[in-house]
Amino acid sequence: MLYCRIILVMEPIDADFTKRFLFPPALEDFVPAGHPARFIREFVDCVLADGDVRLTWREGHGEGRPPYSVALLLRVWLYGYLIGLTSTRKVAAACRDNVGMMWLTGLHAPDHNTLWRFWTANRKQIRQVFRQTVKIAAEAGMVSMALHAVDGTKIQSRASSREAWDRKNLEKLLARTDQKIDEVEAAIEADGEPAEGFQIPAPLQEARAMKALITQKLEVLRNEDRERYNPVDPDAQFMKLAAGGTRLAYNAQVVVEDANSIIVAEQVVTSPSDQGQLTPMLDLVEDQLGRTAEDTVADGGYNTDQALVDAHASGRAVTLAAGPSDPESNLDKPYHASRFAYDPATDSYLCPQSQTLTFDERKYKGGGRVVAVYRSSACVSCPVLDQCTRSKKGRSIERNPNQALIDRNRERRRSAEGRAKMKRRSAVAERVFARIKGPAGFTRFTFHGPLSVAAQWTWICTAQNLRILFARWRKESVSPPGTRVANALAALVDLLNRFKTLDL
C-alpha cells in the first residue's frame, strides 16, 4: 500500500508594520476585562463621586492649554504605585509606554513636572484616599474586628548614610586640620618677617576654610544634639534595618486586620524605637473604624507601662509580647518574681517557701519610674537562698505601680489563646511588609522630609490595600467564559426578538 505524506509549511506569525485600519481601534479595547487599570478607573470614579476625597489641584490656567483633571492624575499615580512605580520620571515614562497607563490617561502623557506638582500638592490629602480603601473594604465585609496587629519596619531614607556628618570623625578631622595649620604657620614664622605684599599660602587658606566648615558642622550637631546627621534629610535617624546594617531611615508603622491583611491605619515616625507608638496607632484605628479590635497584638517593642495604662484607661484590649518592663526570660524558674504571690489586702508578697515579704523602701528607676521594694528578714536563714538570689541581703521584690496591668498582660500572653494570637501576629503584620518590600519592591523612600515621607508611605499602604481589593473585584466582576457566552447569546436572542417587533 502506498502512503502519501503531505507537510504544510506555514510562515511564523510576525508583526506587520505596514498594517492599516479601516476604522481606528477603540480605546476600550486596549485592555481586557479584569485588567487592574479598569479596577483603578472604577475606584477613582467611586471615591471622587463620594465627596469625601477633596484633592488640591489648579482648576485652570486662564489662557493656554487646560490642565489635566484630578481624576486623570490620581488614576496615573495609583496605577503607578500599584505596579511598583514610585518616581515621577518612571510614572511619566509609563504614560507613554505602558498600555494600562495609556488607557487610563486616554493616550495623554502628563510630564514629570506635572506629576510632581500634583503629588506635592496632595501630600496631606492623600490620606483621604487611603481612608477610602479601608471604608470600601469594611463595607465589603473584608475588615475583621476580631484581631488587629500593630508593627513597624525601618525603611531607608533617600539621603545618603555615607555622606552624613559624624561627630567623632569631624572632631578627628578638626584636630588634624589644626595640626596642619600650626605646622604651616610655624614654617612661615621660621622664614622671618613677611615682606610687603606677602600672600597667605594656598595650603594655609585651604586649611583655615576647612576648619571653618568643620566647626560649622559640629555646631549644627551640638544644636541638634545628634551624633550623626545629614542636612539633606535632617529628620531621618540612623536605624538598624532588617536587611542588615545601620542606615538613615524612618520608622513606618501599620495596623493590619487579620482576615484579609487590610491596612487599617498607617503612620511614619522618626523615632527608631516603637515605644510610645501603640496609643497613637490605636487612635488612628478608632478614628477610621469607630472602634478598635476585640484584641490588638504587638511585639515587645510596644510593651511599656504607659502603653498598658493608656489601653486600660481607654478600654482597649491589647496583648503585648514581653518587653523591657516585663521580660519573658526565666519565667519558668521556681523562684522567679512571678512565683511570689501578692496580697493587696496586706500589701505583701508570699514567697514559694511561705515566707512573707513586706514593704521596705521606694526606689527610683530610669524614666522617672518609682518602684516599691519588698524584703523579708527570714531570707538570711532560708535553705534555698542560693537558688533564690545572689544578694547577701536576701531576696527583694520590686513592685511596679502598674504591676497589676503588667501581670494581666502576661497572663493574657501566656494563655493558650494568647500564644495563638502572638503566633498569628507575625503572620498578619510581617506578611504585609514582605509584600511591600518584595513584589512591590519598595525598600527606600524616594522623597525626603517628614511630610513627603509620610505621604509616600500613605501611597504605598493605599496601593497595598488596592491590590487586595483588586483581587476581590476581579473575582466578582469577571464572569467565567461559559457564563459570558451564555450572556452574549441571551443578549443576541433579546435583540432579535425586539427586531421582529419593529414595523418595517
CSV table of C-alpha atoms in Angstrom, one decimal, residues 17-435:
chain,number,residue,atom,x,y,z
A,17,PHE,CA,4.3,47.3,10.5
A,18,THR,CA,2.5,48.3,7.2
A,19,LYS,CA,-0.9,47.3,8.5
A,20,ARG,CA,-3.6,49.9,8.2
A,21,PHE,CA,-7.0,50.0,9.9
A,22,LEU,CA,-10.2,50.8,8.1
A,23,PHE,CA,-11.6,52.1,11.4
A,24,PRO,CA,-9.4,53.3,14.2
A,25,PRO,CA,-9.2,51.0,17.2
A,26,ALA,CA,-11.4,51.8,20.2
A,27,LEU,CA,-9.7,52.8,23.4
A,28,GLU,CA,-11.9,50.4,25.4
A,29,ASP,CA,-10.3,47.5,23.5
A,30,PHE,CA,-6.8,48.3,24.7
A,31,VAL,CA,-7.1,46.4,28.0
A,32,PRO,CA,-9.1,43.2,28.6
A,33,ALA,CA,-11.8,42.7,31.2
A,34,GLY,CA,-10.4,42.1,34.7
A,35,HIS,CA,-7.3,44.3,34.0
A,36,PRO,CA,-6.0,46.3,37.0
A,37,ALA,CA,-6.3,49.5,35.0
A,38,ARG,CA,-10.1,49.0,34.8
A,39,PHE,CA,-10.2,48.5,38.6
A,40,ILE,CA,-8.3,51.7,39.2
A,41,ARG,CA,-10.7,53.6,36.9
A,42,GLU,CA,-13.7,52.3,38.8
A,43,PHE,CA,-12.1,53.0,42.2
A,44,VAL,CA,-11.2,56.6,41.3
A,45,ASP,CA,-14.6,57.3,39.9
A,46,CYS,CA,-16.2,55.9,43.1
A,47,VAL,CA,-14.1,57.8,45.6
A,48,LEU,CA,-14.3,61.2,43.7
A,49,ALA,CA,-18.1,60.8,43.4
A,50,ASP,CA,-18.4,60.0,47.1
A,51,GLY,CA,-17.3,63.6,48.0
A,52,ASP,CA,-15.1,62.6,51.0
A,53,VAL,CA,-11.9,63.0,48.9
A,54,ARG,CA,-11.0,66.6,48.1
A,55,LEU,CA,-7.7,66.8,46.4
A,56,THR,CA,-5.8,70.0,45.7
A,57,TRP,CA,-5.2,71.0,42.1
A,58,ARG,CA,-5.4,74.0,39.9
A,59,GLU,CA,-8.8,74.3,38.1
A,60,GLY,CA,-7.4,76.2,35.1
A,61,HIS,CA,-4.6,78.3,33.7
A,62,GLY,CA,-6.7,81.1,32.3
A,63,GLU,CA,-5.1,81.2,28.8
A,64,GLY,CA,-3.3,78.4,27.0
A,65,ARG,CA,-3.6,74.7,27.5
A,66,PRO,CA,-6.2,73.4,30.0
A,67,PRO,CA,-4.9,71.4,33.0
A,68,TYR,CA,-5.1,67.7,33.4
A,69,SER,CA,-8.1,66.7,35.6
A,70,VAL,CA,-7.7,65.5,39.2
A,71,ALA,CA,-9.2,62.1,38.2
A,72,LEU,CA,-6.6,61.5,35.4
A,73,LEU,CA,-3.7,62.4,37.6
A,74,LEU,CA,-5.0,60.3,40.6
A,75,ARG,CA,-5.5,57.3,38.3
A,76,VAL,CA,-2.0,57.7,37.0
A,77,TRP,CA,-0.4,57.8,40.4
A,78,LEU,CA,-2.5,55.0,41.9
A,79,TYR,CA,-1.8,52.7,39.0
A,80,GLY,CA,1.9,53.6,39.1
A,81,TYR,CA,2.2,52.6,42.8
A,82,LEU,CA,0.1,49.5,42.1
A,83,ILE,CA,2.6,48.3,39.6
A,84,GLY,CA,5.6,49.4,41.6
A,85,LEU,CA,6.5,52.8,40.1
A,86,THR,CA,7.2,55.5,42.7
A,87,SER,CA,9.2,58.1,41.0
A,88,THR,CA,7.8,60.9,38.8
A,89,ARG,CA,10.0,60.2,35.8
A,90,LYS,CA,9.2,56.5,35.8
A,91,VAL,CA,5.5,57.2,36.0
A,92,ALA,CA,5.8,59.8,33.2
A,93,ALA,CA,7.6,57.2,31.1
A,94,ALA,CA,4.9,54.6,31.8
A,95,CYS,CA,2.3,57.1,30.4
A,96,ARG,CA,4.0,56.7,27.1
A,97,ASP,CA,5.0,53.0,27.2
A,98,ASN,CA,2.6,51.1,29.5
A,99,VAL,CA,-0.7,50.1,27.8
A,100,GLY,CA,-2.6,50.1,31.0
A,101,MET,CA,-1.4,53.6,31.8
A,102,MET,CA,-2.1,54.8,28.2
A,103,TRP,CA,-5.6,53.5,28.6
A,104,LEU,CA,-6.1,55.3,31.9
A,105,THR,CA,-4.9,58.6,30.5
A,106,GLY,CA,-6.8,58.4,27.2
A,107,LEU,CA,-3.4,58.5,25.4
A,108,HIS,CA,-2.5,61.7,27.1
A,109,ALA,CA,1.0,61.9,28.6
A,110,PRO,CA,1.5,64.3,31.6
A,111,ASP,CA,5.1,65.1,32.1
A,112,HIS,CA,7.1,64.5,35.3
A,113,ASN,CA,6.8,68.1,36.4
A,114,THR,CA,3.0,68.0,36.3
A,115,LEU,CA,3.0,64.7,38.2
A,116,TRP,CA,5.4,66.0,40.8
A,117,ARG,CA,3.3,69.2,41.4
A,118,PHE,CA,0.1,67.1,41.8
A,119,TRP,CA,1.9,64.7,44.2
A,120,THR,CA,3.4,67.5,46.2
A,121,ALA,CA,0.1,69.5,46.4
A,122,ASN,CA,-1.7,66.5,47.9
A,123,ARG,CA,0.8,65.2,50.4
A,124,LYS,CA,-1.7,65.7,53.2
A,125,GLN,CA,-4.9,64.9,51.2
A,126,ILE,CA,-3.7,61.5,50.0
A,127,ARG,CA,-4.7,60.1,53.4
A,128,GLN,CA,-8.3,60.7,52.4
A,129,VAL,CA,-7.8,58.2,49.5
A,130,PHE,CA,-6.2,55.7,51.9
A,131,ARG,CA,-9.2,56.0,54.2
A,132,GLN,CA,-11.5,55.3,51.3
A,133,THR,CA,-9.7,51.9,50.7
A,134,VAL,CA,-10.4,51.0,54.3
A,135,LYS,CA,-14.0,52.2,54.1
A,136,ILE,CA,-14.7,50.2,50.9
A,137,ALA,CA,-13.1,47.1,52.4
A,138,ALA,CA,-15.1,47.5,55.5
A,139,GLU,CA,-18.4,47.9,53.6
A,140,ALA,CA,-17.5,44.7,51.6
A,141,GLY,CA,-17.1,42.8,54.8
A,142,MET,CA,-13.3,42.4,54.4
A,143,VAL,CA,-12.2,44.1,57.6
A,144,SER,CA,-12.3,41.9,60.7
A,145,MET,CA,-12.6,43.5,64.1
A,146,ALA,CA,-11.6,40.3,66.0
A,147,LEU,CA,-7.8,40.7,65.8
A,148,HIS,CA,-5.5,43.5,64.7
A,149,ALA,CA,-1.7,43.5,64.7
A,150,VAL,CA,0.5,46.6,65.2
A,151,ASP,CA,4.0,46.6,63.8
A,152,GLY,CA,6.7,48.8,62.4
A,153,THR,CA,9.5,48.5,59.9
A,154,LYS,CA,12.6,50.6,59.2
A,155,ILE,CA,12.8,51.9,55.6
A,156,GLN,CA,15.9,53.7,54.4
A,157,SER,CA,15.8,57.4,53.8
A,158,ARG,CA,16.6,58.9,50.4
A,159,ALA,CA,19.6,60.7,52.0
A,160,SER,CA,23.0,59.1,51.8
A,161,SER,CA,24.2,57.5,55.0
A,162,ARG,CA,27.8,57.6,53.9
A,163,GLU,CA,27.7,61.4,53.4
A,164,ALA,CA,26.2,62.1,56.8
A,165,TRP,CA,28.2,64.1,59.3
A,166,ASP,CA,29.7,62.1,62.1
A,167,ARG,CA,30.7,63.9,65.3
A,168,LYS,CA,33.7,61.6,66.1
A,169,ASN,CA,35.1,61.8,62.6
A,170,LEU,CA,34.6,65.5,62.4
A,171,GLU,CA,36.4,66.0,65.7
A,172,LYS,CA,39.3,63.9,64.5
A,173,LEU,CA,39.4,65.8,61.2
A,174,LEU,CA,39.4,69.1,63.1
A,175,ALA,CA,42.4,68.0,65.2
A,176,ARG,CA,44.3,67.1,62.1
A,177,THR,CA,43.4,70.4,60.4
A,178,ASP,CA,44.5,72.4,63.5
A,179,GLN,CA,47.8,70.5,63.4
A,180,LYS,CA,48.3,71.3,59.8
A,181,ILE,CA,47.5,75.0,60.4
A,182,ASP,CA,50.0,75.1,63.2
A,183,GLU,CA,52.7,73.5,61.0
A,184,VAL,CA,52.2,75.9,58.2
A,185,GLU,CA,52.1,79.0,60.5
A,186,ALA,CA,55.3,77.7,62.2
A,187,ALA,CA,57.1,77.4,58.9
A,188,ILE,CA,56.0,81.0,57.9
A,189,GLU,CA,57.4,82.3,61.2
A,190,ALA,CA,60.7,80.5,60.7
A,191,ASP,CA,61.2,82.4,57.4
A,192,GLY,CA,61.2,85.7,59.3
A,193,GLU,CA,59.1,88.8,59.0
A,194,PRO,CA,56.9,88.6,55.8
A,195,ALA,CA,57.8,91.1,53.1
A,196,GLU,CA,55.4,93.7,51.8
A,197,GLY,CA,52.7,92.2,49.5
A,198,PHE,CA,53.0,88.8,51.3
A,199,GLN,CA,50.1,86.5,50.4
A,200,ILE,CA,48.9,83.7,52.7
A,201,PRO,CA,50.0,80.3,51.2
A,202,ALA,CA,47.2,78.3,49.5
A,203,PRO,CA,47.6,75.3,51.8
A,204,LEU,CA,47.0,77.6,54.8
A,205,GLN,CA,43.9,79.2,53.2
A,206,GLU,CA,42.5,75.8,52.4
A,207,ALA,CA,43.2,74.5,55.9
A,208,ARG,CA,41.5,77.5,57.5
A,209,ALA,CA,38.5,77.2,55.2
A,210,MET,CA,38.3,73.5,56.1
A,211,LYS,CA,38.4,74.3,59.8
A,212,ALA,CA,35.6,76.9,59.4
A,213,LEU,CA,33.4,74.3,57.6
A,214,ILE,CA,34.1,71.6,60.2
A,215,THR,CA,33.4,74.0,63.1
A,216,GLN,CA,30.1,74.9,61.4
A,217,LYS,CA,29.1,71.3,61.1
A,218,LEU,CA,30.0,70.5,64.7
A,219,GLU,CA,27.9,73.4,65.8
A,220,VAL,CA,24.9,72.1,64.0
A,221,LEU,CA,25.4,68.7,65.6
A,222,ARG,CA,25.6,70.2,69.0
A,223,ASN,CA,22.5,72.3,68.4
A,224,GLU,CA,20.6,69.2,67.1
A,225,ASP,CA,22.1,67.0,69.9
A,226,ARG,CA,22.9,64.4,67.3
A,227,GLU,CA,26.0,62.2,66.8
A,228,ARG,CA,25.3,61.8,63.1
A,229,TYR,CA,23.3,64.0,60.8
A,230,ASN,CA,22.6,64.5,57.1
A,231,PRO,CA,21.4,68.0,56.1
A,232,VAL,CA,19.7,66.7,53.0
A,233,ASP,CA,17.2,64.9,55.2
A,234,PRO,CA,17.7,66.2,58.7
A,235,ASP,CA,14.7,64.3,60.3
A,236,ALA,CA,16.0,60.9,59.2
A,237,GLN,CA,17.6,58.9,62.0
A,238,PHE,CA,20.2,56.1,61.9
A,239,MET,CA,18.4,52.9,62.5
A,240,LYS,CA,19.2,49.2,62.3
A,241,LEU,CA,17.5,47.8,59.2
A,242,ALA,CA,16.0,44.3,58.9
A,243,ALA,CA,18.2,43.6,55.9
A,244,GLY,CA,21.3,44.4,58.0
A,245,GLY,CA,23.4,47.4,58.6
A,246,THR,CA,22.6,50.8,60.1
A,247,ARG,CA,21.3,53.5,57.8
A,248,LEU,CA,19.5,56.8,57.8
A,249,ALA,CA,15.8,55.6,57.9
A,250,TYR,CA,12.3,56.3,59.1
A,251,ASN,CA,10.1,54.0,61.2
A,252,ALA,CA,7.0,53.1,59.2
A,253,GLN,CA,4.0,51.9,61.3
A,254,VAL,CA,0.9,49.9,60.3
A,255,VAL,CA,-2.1,48.3,61.9
A,256,VAL,CA,-3.3,45.3,59.9
A,257,GLU,CA,-6.5,43.4,60.4
A,258,ASP,CA,-6.4,39.6,60.5
A,259,ALA,CA,-8.9,38.4,57.9
A,260,ASN,CA,-7.6,39.9,54.6
A,261,SER,CA,-4.5,41.8,55.7
A,262,ILE,CA,-6.1,45.2,55.1
A,263,ILE,CA,-4.0,48.0,56.5
A,264,VAL,CA,-6.5,50.0,58.7
A,265,ALA,CA,-4.0,52.6,60.0
A,266,GLU,CA,-0.6,53.8,58.9
A,267,GLN,CA,1.9,56.4,60.1
A,268,VAL,CA,5.6,57.3,59.8
A,269,VAL,CA,7.7,58.4,62.8
A,270,THR,CA,11.3,59.5,63.2
A,271,SER,CA,11.9,57.6,66.4
A,272,PRO,CA,14.0,54.4,66.0
A,273,SER,CA,12.0,52.8,68.8
A,274,ASP,CA,8.4,51.5,68.8
A,275,GLN,CA,7.9,52.6,72.4
A,276,GLY,CA,5.1,55.2,72.6
A,277,GLN,CA,3.6,54.3,69.2
A,278,LEU,CA,0.9,51.9,70.3
A,279,THR,CA,-1.6,54.5,71.6
A,280,PRO,CA,-1.3,56.8,68.5
A,281,MET,CA,-1.8,53.9,66.2
A,282,LEU,CA,-4.9,52.7,68.1
A,283,ASP,CA,-6.2,56.3,68.0
A,284,LEU,CA,-5.9,56.2,64.2
A,285,VAL,CA,-7.8,52.9,64.1
A,286,GLU,CA,-10.6,54.3,66.2
A,287,ASP,CA,-10.8,57.4,64.1
A,288,GLN,CA,-11.1,55.3,60.9
A,289,LEU,CA,-13.4,52.5,62.1
A,290,GLY,CA,-15.1,53.9,65.1
A,291,ARG,CA,-13.6,51.4,67.5
A,292,THR,CA,-10.6,49.2,67.9
A,293,ALA,CA,-10.5,45.5,67.5
A,294,GLU,CA,-11.6,43.0,70.2
A,295,ASP,CA,-7.8,42.4,70.7
A,296,THR,CA,-4.8,44.1,69.3
A,297,VAL,CA,-1.4,42.4,69.4
A,298,ALA,CA,2.1,43.9,69.2
A,299,ASP,CA,5.6,42.8,69.8
A,300,GLY,CA,7.7,43.7,72.8
A,301,GLY,CA,8.9,47.0,71.4
A,302,TYR,CA,5.5,48.4,72.2
A,303,ASN,CA,5.3,47.0,75.7
A,304,THR,CA,5.7,49.9,78.1
A,305,ASP,CA,3.9,50.7,81.3
A,306,GLN,CA,2.4,53.8,79.7
A,307,ALA,CA,1.0,51.8,76.8
A,308,LEU,CA,-0.7,49.4,79.2
A,309,VAL,CA,-2.0,52.3,81.3
A,310,ASP,CA,-3.4,54.1,78.2
A,311,ALA,CA,-5.0,50.9,76.9
A,312,HIS,CA,-6.7,50.2,80.2
A,313,ALA,CA,-7.9,53.8,80.6
A,314,SER,CA,-9.5,53.8,77.2
A,315,GLY,CA,-11.0,50.3,77.5
A,316,ARG,CA,-8.9,48.9,74.6
A,317,ALA,CA,-7.9,45.2,74.8
A,318,VAL,CA,-4.2,44.7,73.9
A,319,THR,CA,-1.9,41.7,74.2
A,320,LEU,CA,1.8,42.7,74.1
A,321,ALA,CA,4.8,40.5,73.8
A,322,ALA,CA,7.4,40.5,76.5
A,323,GLY,CA,9.2,43.9,76.8
A,324,PRO,CA,11.8,45.7,78.9
A,325,SER,CA,9.5,46.0,81.9
A,326,ASP,CA,8.1,42.5,81.5
A,327,PRO,CA,10.9,40.1,80.4
A,328,GLU,CA,9.9,36.7,79.3
A,329,SER,CA,13.2,35.0,80.3
A,330,ASN,CA,13.4,32.9,83.4
A,331,LEU,CA,9.6,32.9,84.0
A,332,ASP,CA,9.7,29.1,84.4
A,333,LYS,CA,12.4,29.2,87.2
A,334,PRO,CA,11.0,28.1,90.6
A,335,TYR,CA,11.9,31.4,92.3
A,336,HIS,CA,11.1,33.9,89.6
A,337,ALA,CA,9.3,37.0,90.7
A,338,SER,CA,6.1,35.8,89.1
A,339,ARG,CA,6.1,32.9,91.6
A,340,PHE,CA,5.7,35.4,94.5
A,341,ALA,CA,2.0,35.9,95.3
A,342,TYR,CA,1.0,39.5,96.0
A,343,ASP,CA,-1.7,40.1,98.7
A,344,PRO,CA,-3.2,43.6,98.1
A,345,ALA,CA,-5.0,43.5,101.5
A,346,THR,CA,-1.8,43.3,103.4
A,347,ASP,CA,0.5,44.9,100.8
A,348,SER,CA,2.9,42.0,101.0
A,349,TYR,CA,4.3,39.1,99.0
A,350,LEU,CA,4.3,35.4,99.9
A,351,CYS,CA,7.3,33.5,98.5
A,352,PRO,CA,7.3,29.9,97.4
A,353,GLN,CA,8.8,28.9,100.8
A,354,SER,CA,5.8,30.5,102.5
A,355,GLN,CA,7.7,33.5,103.9
A,356,THR,CA,6.2,37.0,103.9
A,357,LEU,CA,8.0,39.9,102.2
A,358,THR,CA,6.8,43.3,103.4
A,359,PHE,CA,7.3,46.8,102.1
A,360,ASP,CA,10.8,48.1,102.8
A,361,GLU,CA,11.5,51.2,100.6
A,362,ARG,CA,10.8,53.0,97.4
A,363,LYS,CA,13.4,53.1,94.7
A,364,TYR,CA,13.7,55.5,91.8
A,365,LYS,CA,14.3,53.8,88.4
A,366,GLY,CA,15.1,55.1,84.9
A,367,GLY,CA,12.5,57.2,83.1
A,368,GLY,CA,11.1,58.7,86.3
A,369,ARG,CA,9.6,55.4,87.5
A,370,VAL,CA,9.3,54.6,91.2
A,371,VAL,CA,9.0,51.0,92.4
A,372,ALA,CA,8.2,49.7,95.9
A,373,VAL,CA,10.8,47.2,97.3
A,374,TYR,CA,9.7,44.3,99.4
A,375,ARG,CA,12.0,42.2,101.6
A,376,SER,CA,11.9,39.6,104.4
A,377,SER,CA,14.2,39.1,107.4
A,378,ALA,CA,13.8,35.3,107.1
A,379,CYS,CA,15.7,35.2,103.8
A,380,VAL,CA,19.1,35.1,105.6
A,381,SER,CA,18.3,31.7,107.1
A,382,CYS,CA,16.3,30.3,104.2
A,383,PRO,CA,17.7,26.9,103.0
A,384,VAL,CA,17.2,27.8,99.3
A,385,LEU,CA,18.7,31.2,99.5
A,386,ASP,CA,21.4,30.4,96.9
A,387,GLN,CA,18.7,29.3,94.4
A,388,CYS,CA,16.6,32.3,95.0
A,389,THR,CA,19.1,35.2,94.9
A,390,ARG,CA,22.8,36.0,94.8
A,391,SER,CA,22.4,39.0,97.1
A,392,LYS,CA,23.8,38.7,100.6
A,393,LYS,CA,21.0,40.9,102.0
A,394,GLY,CA,18.4,38.4,100.8
A,395,ARG,CA,15.7,38.4,98.2
A,396,SER,CA,13.9,41.6,97.3
A,397,ILE,CA,10.8,42.0,95.0
A,398,GLU,CA,10.3,45.3,93.1
A,399,ARG,CA,6.6,46.1,92.5
A,400,ASN,CA,5.8,48.5,89.7
A,401,PRO,CA,2.9,50.9,90.3
A,402,ASN,CA,1.3,49.3,87.2
A,403,GLN,CA,2.2,45.8,88.2
A,404,ALA,CA,-1.4,44.6,88.1
A,405,LEU,CA,-1.7,45.6,84.4
A,406,ILE,CA,1.7,44.0,83.7
A,407,ASP,CA,0.6,40.7,85.3
A,408,ARG,CA,-2.7,40.8,83.5
A,409,ASN,CA,-1.0,41.3,80.1
A,410,ARG,CA,1.4,38.5,81.0
A,411,GLU,CA,-1.4,36.1,81.8
A,412,ARG,CA,-3.2,37.0,78.5
A,413,ARG,CA,0.0,36.4,76.6
A,414,ARG,CA,0.9,33.1,78.2
A,415,SER,CA,-2.6,31.6,77.9
A,416,ALA,CA,-3.3,29.2,75.0
A,417,GLU,CA,-5.4,31.8,73.2
A,418,GLY,CA,-2.7,34.4,73.8
A,419,ARG,CA,0.1,32.2,72.4
A,420,ALA,CA,-2.0,31.5,69.3
A,421,LYS,CA,-2.6,35.3,68.8
A,422,MET,CA,1.0,36.1,69.3
A,423,LYS,CA,2.0,33.5,66.7
A,424,ARG,CA,-0.6,34.9,64.4
A,425,ARG,CA,0.8,38.4,64.9
A,426,SER,CA,3.9,37.9,62.9
A,427,ALA,CA,1.9,36.2,60.1
A,428,VAL,CA,-0.5,39.2,59.9
A,429,ALA,CA,1.7,42.2,60.1
A,430,GLU,CA,5.1,41.0,58.7
A,431,ARG,CA,3.4,39.5,55.7
A,432,VAL,CA,2.3,43.0,54.7
A,433,PHE,CA,5.9,44.3,55.0
A,434,ALA,CA,7.2,41.3,53.0
A,435,ARG,CA,4.8,42.1,50.1
